[in-house]
Coordinates of C-alpha atoms and ligand atoms in Angstrom, one line a residue:
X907 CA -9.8 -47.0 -80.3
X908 CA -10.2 -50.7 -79.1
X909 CA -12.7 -50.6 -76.1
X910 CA -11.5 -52.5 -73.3
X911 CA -14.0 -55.3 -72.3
X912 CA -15.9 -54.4 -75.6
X913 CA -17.3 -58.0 -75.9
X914 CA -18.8 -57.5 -72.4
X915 CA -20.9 -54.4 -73.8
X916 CA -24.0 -54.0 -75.0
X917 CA -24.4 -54.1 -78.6
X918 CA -24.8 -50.8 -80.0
X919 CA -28.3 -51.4 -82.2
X920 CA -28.8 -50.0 -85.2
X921 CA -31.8 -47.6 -84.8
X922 CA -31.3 -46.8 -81.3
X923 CA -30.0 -43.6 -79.4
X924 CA -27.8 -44.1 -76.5
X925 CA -28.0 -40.6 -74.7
X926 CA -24.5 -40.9 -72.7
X927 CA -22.7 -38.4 -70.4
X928 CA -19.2 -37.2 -71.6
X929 CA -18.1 -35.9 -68.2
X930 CA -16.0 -32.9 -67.5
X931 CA -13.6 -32.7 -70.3
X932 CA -11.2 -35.1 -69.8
X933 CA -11.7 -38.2 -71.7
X934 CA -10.2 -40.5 -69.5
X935 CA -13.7 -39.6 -67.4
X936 CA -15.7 -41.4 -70.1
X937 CA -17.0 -44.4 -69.2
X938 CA -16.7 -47.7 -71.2
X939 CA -20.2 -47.3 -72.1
X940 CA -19.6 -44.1 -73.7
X941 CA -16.2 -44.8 -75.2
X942 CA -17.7 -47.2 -76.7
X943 CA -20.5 -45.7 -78.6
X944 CA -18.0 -43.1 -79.3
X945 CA -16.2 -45.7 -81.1
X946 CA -19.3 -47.2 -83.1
X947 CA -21.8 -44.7 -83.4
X948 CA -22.8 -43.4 -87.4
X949 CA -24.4 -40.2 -85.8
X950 CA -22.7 -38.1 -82.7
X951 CA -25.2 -35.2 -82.0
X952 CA -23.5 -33.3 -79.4
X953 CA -23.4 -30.1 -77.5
X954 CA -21.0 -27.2 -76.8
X955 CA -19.6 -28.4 -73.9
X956 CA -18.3 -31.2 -75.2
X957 CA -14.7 -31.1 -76.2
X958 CA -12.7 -31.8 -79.1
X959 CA -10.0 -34.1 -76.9
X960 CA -13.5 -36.1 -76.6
X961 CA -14.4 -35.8 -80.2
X962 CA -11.2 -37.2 -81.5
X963 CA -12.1 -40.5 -80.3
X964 CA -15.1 -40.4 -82.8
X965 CA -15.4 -43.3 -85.5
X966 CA -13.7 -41.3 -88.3
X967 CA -17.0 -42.0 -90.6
X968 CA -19.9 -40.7 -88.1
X969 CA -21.6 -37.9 -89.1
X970 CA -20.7 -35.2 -86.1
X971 CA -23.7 -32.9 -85.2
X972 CA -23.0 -29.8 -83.6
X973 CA -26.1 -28.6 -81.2
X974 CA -24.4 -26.3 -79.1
X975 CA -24.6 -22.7 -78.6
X976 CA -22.5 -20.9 -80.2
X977 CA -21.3 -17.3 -80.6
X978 CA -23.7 -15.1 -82.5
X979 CA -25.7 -18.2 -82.7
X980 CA -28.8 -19.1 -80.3
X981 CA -28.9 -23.1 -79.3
X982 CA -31.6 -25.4 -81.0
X983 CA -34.8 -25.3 -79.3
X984 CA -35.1 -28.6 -77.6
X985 CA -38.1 -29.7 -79.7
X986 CA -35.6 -29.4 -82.6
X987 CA -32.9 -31.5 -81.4
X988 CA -36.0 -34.0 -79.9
X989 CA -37.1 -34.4 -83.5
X990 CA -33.5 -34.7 -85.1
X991 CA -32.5 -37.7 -82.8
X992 CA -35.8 -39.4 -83.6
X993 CA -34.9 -38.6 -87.7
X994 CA -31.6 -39.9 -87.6
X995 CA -32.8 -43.2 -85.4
X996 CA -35.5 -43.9 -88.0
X997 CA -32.7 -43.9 -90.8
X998 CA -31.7 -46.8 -88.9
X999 CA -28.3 -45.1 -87.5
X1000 CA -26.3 -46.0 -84.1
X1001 CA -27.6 -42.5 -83.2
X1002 CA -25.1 -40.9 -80.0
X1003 CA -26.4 -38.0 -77.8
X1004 CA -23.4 -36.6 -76.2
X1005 CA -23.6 -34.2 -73.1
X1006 CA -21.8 -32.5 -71.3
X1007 CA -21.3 -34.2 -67.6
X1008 CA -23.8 -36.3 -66.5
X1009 CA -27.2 -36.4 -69.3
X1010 CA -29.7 -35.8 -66.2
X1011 CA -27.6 -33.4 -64.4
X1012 CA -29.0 -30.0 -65.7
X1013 CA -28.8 -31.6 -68.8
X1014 CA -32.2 -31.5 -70.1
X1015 CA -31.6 -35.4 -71.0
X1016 CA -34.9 -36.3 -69.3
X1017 CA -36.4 -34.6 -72.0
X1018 CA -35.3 -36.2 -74.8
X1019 CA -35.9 -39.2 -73.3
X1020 CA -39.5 -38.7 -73.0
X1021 CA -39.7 -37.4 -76.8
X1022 CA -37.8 -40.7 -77.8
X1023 CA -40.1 -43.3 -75.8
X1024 CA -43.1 -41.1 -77.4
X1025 CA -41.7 -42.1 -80.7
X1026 CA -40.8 -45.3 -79.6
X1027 CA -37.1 -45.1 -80.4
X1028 CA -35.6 -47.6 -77.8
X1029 CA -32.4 -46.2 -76.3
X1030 CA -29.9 -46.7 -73.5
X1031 CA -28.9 -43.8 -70.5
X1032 CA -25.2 -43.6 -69.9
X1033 CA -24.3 -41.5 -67.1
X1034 CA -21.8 -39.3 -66.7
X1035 CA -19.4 -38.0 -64.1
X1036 CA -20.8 -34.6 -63.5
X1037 CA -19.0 -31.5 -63.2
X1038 CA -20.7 -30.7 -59.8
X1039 CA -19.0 -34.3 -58.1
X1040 CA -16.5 -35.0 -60.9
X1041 CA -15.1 -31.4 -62.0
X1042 CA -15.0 -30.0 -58.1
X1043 CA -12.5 -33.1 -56.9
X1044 CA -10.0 -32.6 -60.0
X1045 CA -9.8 -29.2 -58.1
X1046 CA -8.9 -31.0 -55.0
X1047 CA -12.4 -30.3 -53.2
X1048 CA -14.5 -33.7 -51.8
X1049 CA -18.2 -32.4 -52.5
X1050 CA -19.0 -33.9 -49.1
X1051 CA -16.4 -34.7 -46.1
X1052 CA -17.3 -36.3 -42.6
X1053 CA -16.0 -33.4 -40.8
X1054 CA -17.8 -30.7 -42.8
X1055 CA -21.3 -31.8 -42.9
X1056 CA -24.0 -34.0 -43.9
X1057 CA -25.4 -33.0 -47.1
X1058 CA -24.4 -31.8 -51.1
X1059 CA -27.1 -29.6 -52.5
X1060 CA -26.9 -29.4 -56.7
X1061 CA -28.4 -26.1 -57.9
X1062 CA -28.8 -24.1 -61.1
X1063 CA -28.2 -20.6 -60.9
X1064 CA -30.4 -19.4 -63.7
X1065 CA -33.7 -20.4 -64.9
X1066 CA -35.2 -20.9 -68.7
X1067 CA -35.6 -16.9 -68.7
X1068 CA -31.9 -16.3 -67.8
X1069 CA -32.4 -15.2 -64.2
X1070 CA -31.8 -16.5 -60.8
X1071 CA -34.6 -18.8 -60.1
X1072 CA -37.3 -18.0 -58.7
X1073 CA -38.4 -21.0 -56.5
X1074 CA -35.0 -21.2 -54.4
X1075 CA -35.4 -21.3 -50.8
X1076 CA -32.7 -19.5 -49.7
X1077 CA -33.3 -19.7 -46.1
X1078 CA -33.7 -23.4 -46.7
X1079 CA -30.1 -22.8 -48.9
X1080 CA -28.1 -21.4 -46.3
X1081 CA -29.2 -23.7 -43.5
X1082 CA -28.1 -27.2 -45.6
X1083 CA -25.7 -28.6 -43.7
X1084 CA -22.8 -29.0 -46.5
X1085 CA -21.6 -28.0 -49.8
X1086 CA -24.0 -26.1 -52.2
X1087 CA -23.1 -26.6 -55.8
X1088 CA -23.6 -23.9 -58.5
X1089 CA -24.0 -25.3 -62.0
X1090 CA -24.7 -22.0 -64.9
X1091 CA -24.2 -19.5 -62.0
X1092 CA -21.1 -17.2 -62.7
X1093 CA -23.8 -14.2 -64.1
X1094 CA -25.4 -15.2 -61.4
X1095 CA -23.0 -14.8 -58.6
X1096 CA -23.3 -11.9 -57.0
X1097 CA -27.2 -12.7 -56.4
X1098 CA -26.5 -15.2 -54.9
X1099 CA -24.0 -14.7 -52.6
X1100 CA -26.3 -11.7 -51.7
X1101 CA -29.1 -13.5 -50.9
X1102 CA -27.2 -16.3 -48.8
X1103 CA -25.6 -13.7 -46.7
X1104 CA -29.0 -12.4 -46.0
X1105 CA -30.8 -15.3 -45.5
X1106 CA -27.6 -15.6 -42.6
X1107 CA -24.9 -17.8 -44.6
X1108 CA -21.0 -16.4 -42.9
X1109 CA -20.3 -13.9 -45.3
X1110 CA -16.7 -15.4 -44.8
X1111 CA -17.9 -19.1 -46.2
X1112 CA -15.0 -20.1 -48.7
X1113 CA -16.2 -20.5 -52.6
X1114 CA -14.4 -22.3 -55.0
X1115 CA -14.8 -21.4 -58.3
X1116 CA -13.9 -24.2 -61.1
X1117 CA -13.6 -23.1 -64.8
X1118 CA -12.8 -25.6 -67.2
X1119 CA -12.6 -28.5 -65.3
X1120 CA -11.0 -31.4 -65.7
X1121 CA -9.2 -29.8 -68.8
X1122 CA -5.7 -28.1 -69.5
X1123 CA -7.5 -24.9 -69.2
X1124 CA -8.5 -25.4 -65.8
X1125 CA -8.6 -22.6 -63.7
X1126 CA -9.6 -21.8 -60.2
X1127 CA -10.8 -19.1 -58.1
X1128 CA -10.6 -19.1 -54.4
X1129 CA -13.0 -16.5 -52.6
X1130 CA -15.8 -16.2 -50.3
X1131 CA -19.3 -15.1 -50.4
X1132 CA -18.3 -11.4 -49.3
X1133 CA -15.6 -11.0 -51.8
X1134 CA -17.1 -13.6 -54.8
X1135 CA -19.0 -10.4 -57.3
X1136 CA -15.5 -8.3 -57.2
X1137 CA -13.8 -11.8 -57.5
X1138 CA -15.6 -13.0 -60.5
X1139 CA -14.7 -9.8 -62.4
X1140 CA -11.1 -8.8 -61.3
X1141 CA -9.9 -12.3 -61.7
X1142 CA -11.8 -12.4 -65.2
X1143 CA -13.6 -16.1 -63.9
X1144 CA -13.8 -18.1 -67.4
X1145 CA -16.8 -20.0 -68.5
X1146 CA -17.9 -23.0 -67.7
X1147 CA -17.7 -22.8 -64.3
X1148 CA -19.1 -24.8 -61.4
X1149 CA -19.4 -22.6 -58.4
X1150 CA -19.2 -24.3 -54.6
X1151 CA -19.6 -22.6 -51.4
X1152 CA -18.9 -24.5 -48.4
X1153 CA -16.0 -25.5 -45.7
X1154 CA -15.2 -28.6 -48.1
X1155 CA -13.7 -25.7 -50.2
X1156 CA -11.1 -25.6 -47.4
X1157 CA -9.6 -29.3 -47.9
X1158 CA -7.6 -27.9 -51.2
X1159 CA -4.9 -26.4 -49.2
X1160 CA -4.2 -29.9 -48.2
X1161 CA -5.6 -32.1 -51.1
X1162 CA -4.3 -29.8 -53.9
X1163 CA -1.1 -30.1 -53.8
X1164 CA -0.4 -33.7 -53.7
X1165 CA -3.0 -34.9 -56.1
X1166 CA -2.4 -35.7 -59.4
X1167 CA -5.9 -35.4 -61.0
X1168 CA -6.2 -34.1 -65.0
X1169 CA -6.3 -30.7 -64.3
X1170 CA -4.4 -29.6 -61.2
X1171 CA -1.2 -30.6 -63.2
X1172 CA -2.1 -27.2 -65.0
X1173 CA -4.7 -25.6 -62.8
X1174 CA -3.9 -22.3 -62.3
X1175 CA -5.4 -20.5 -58.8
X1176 CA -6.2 -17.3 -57.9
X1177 CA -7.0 -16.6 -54.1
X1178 CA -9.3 -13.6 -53.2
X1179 CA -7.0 -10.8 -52.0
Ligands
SAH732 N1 -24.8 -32.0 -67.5 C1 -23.7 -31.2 -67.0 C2 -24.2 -29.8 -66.6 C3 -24.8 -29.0 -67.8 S1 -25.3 -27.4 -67.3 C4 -23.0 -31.9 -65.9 O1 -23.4 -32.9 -65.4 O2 -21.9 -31.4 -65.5 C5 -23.8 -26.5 -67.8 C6 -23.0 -26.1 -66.6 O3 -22.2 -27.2 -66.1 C7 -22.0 -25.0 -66.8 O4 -22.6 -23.8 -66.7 C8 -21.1 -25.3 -65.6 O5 -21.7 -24.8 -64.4 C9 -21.1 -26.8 -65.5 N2 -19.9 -27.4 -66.2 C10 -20.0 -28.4 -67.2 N3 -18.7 -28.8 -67.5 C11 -17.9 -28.0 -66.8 C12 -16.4 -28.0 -66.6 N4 -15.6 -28.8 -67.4 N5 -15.9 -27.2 -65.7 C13 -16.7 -26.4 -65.0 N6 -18.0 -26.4 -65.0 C14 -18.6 -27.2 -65.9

């Protein structure tokens, strides 16, 4: 693929890592930057959430590095992965780290980042659209809007131990004055929604829930936090998922239908009953 504007890019160095967001799915998200490296790189060290639509645009002769979990099969630990990009860079390869999103969004790409400046690697952020901005408005939902508040909260909905973390506020949660964003949350779910119902979050607040994103096998859930745990199960909710609960959820009945975003073209919805 020729990249357009290529000669206004950054070289790609030989020896250098260039840790660069892939976005939702669609590769149309990418960014110059990351099309680019796609295009060049001799190394692509990437993880499951990455998808093969992205993966086609690889230069035919880079090695392709799967890091992702898969079934049966636990992920890397990070110190692993840390120590293969900083291998592969000192074989003096165009090394690409490919995530999922955005690198720092949940990503764990601040991490690597501070293993590669320990090894003195030099190498180049590219952010990503993330699935929490990016993934909720090819759904049709704004993650903020004038007329339904002031703020967008980002949140993980398990920890490194699996769980629900244990430093959220959730008074503090269910006060915020806008959308709160679930990233890793669908085993999660009902624990949540518990807890912002009893911390004094409407029980009738609309949820969106996103699977796929961005991608033909995107899929969406429409329920609220009194109805989300049965919803989750009875409408089989898919993984990955980015979970949002807030009045923005609302503007899809009026954004939906119109918009022509990667994604709604297939989306499938399913309203809570
Ligand atoms: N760095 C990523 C997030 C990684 S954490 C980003 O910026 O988007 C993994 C979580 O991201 C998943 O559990 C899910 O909540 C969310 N996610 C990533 N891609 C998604 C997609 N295409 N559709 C829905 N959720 C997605």
């Amino acid at each position: 693929m020729t990249v357009p504007f290529a000669a206004k890019l950054p070289v790609f160095e030989p020896g250098t890592v260039w840790l660069a967001g892939a976005g939702p799915g669609d590769p149309g998200l990418l960014t110059l930057l990351a099309a680019k490296a796609l295009a060049e790189a001799d190394a692509i060290v990437h993880d499951a959430l990455v998808g093969d639509g992205i993966l086609d645009m690889a230069n035919p002769g880079a090695e392709l590095i799967d890091l992702g979990k898969r079934a049966g099969r636990p992920s890397p630990k990070q110190e692993e992965i840390n120590a293969r990009l900083v291998e592969l860079a000192r074989r003096g390869l165009r090394v690409l780290r490919l995530k999922g999103g955005d690198p720092f969004v949940f990503g764990r790409g601040g991490e690597e980042c501070l293993a590669l400046a320990e090894a003195r690697i030099p190498f180049r952020v590219v952010p990503g659209v993330t699935s929490g901005i990016g993934g909720l408005a090819c759904a049709g939902i704004p993650v903020t809007h004038r007329g339904f508040g002031t703020t967008a909260t980002f949140v993980t909905g398990h920890d490194k131990a699996g769980g629900l973390p244990a430093d959220l506020d959730w008074d503090v949660l269910a006060r915020m004055p806008g959308a709160l964003v679930f990233y890793m949350a669908l085993g999660t779910m009902e624990a949540i929604a518990e807890r912002l119902v009893a911390a004094g979050k409407p029980a009738m607040t609309p949820i969106a829930i996103v699977s796929s994103a961005s991608t033909e096998a995107q899929s969406v859930i429409e329920t609220n936090l009194a109805h989300c745990a049965r919803d989750v199960v009875r409408l089989q909710a898919k993984r990955p998922a980015i979970i949002v609960v807030g009045e923005v959820v609302r503007l899809r009945g009026w954004i939906g239908e119109w918009q022509q975003t990667v994604g709604h073209q297939f989306s499938k919805t399913a309203v809570s009953a």
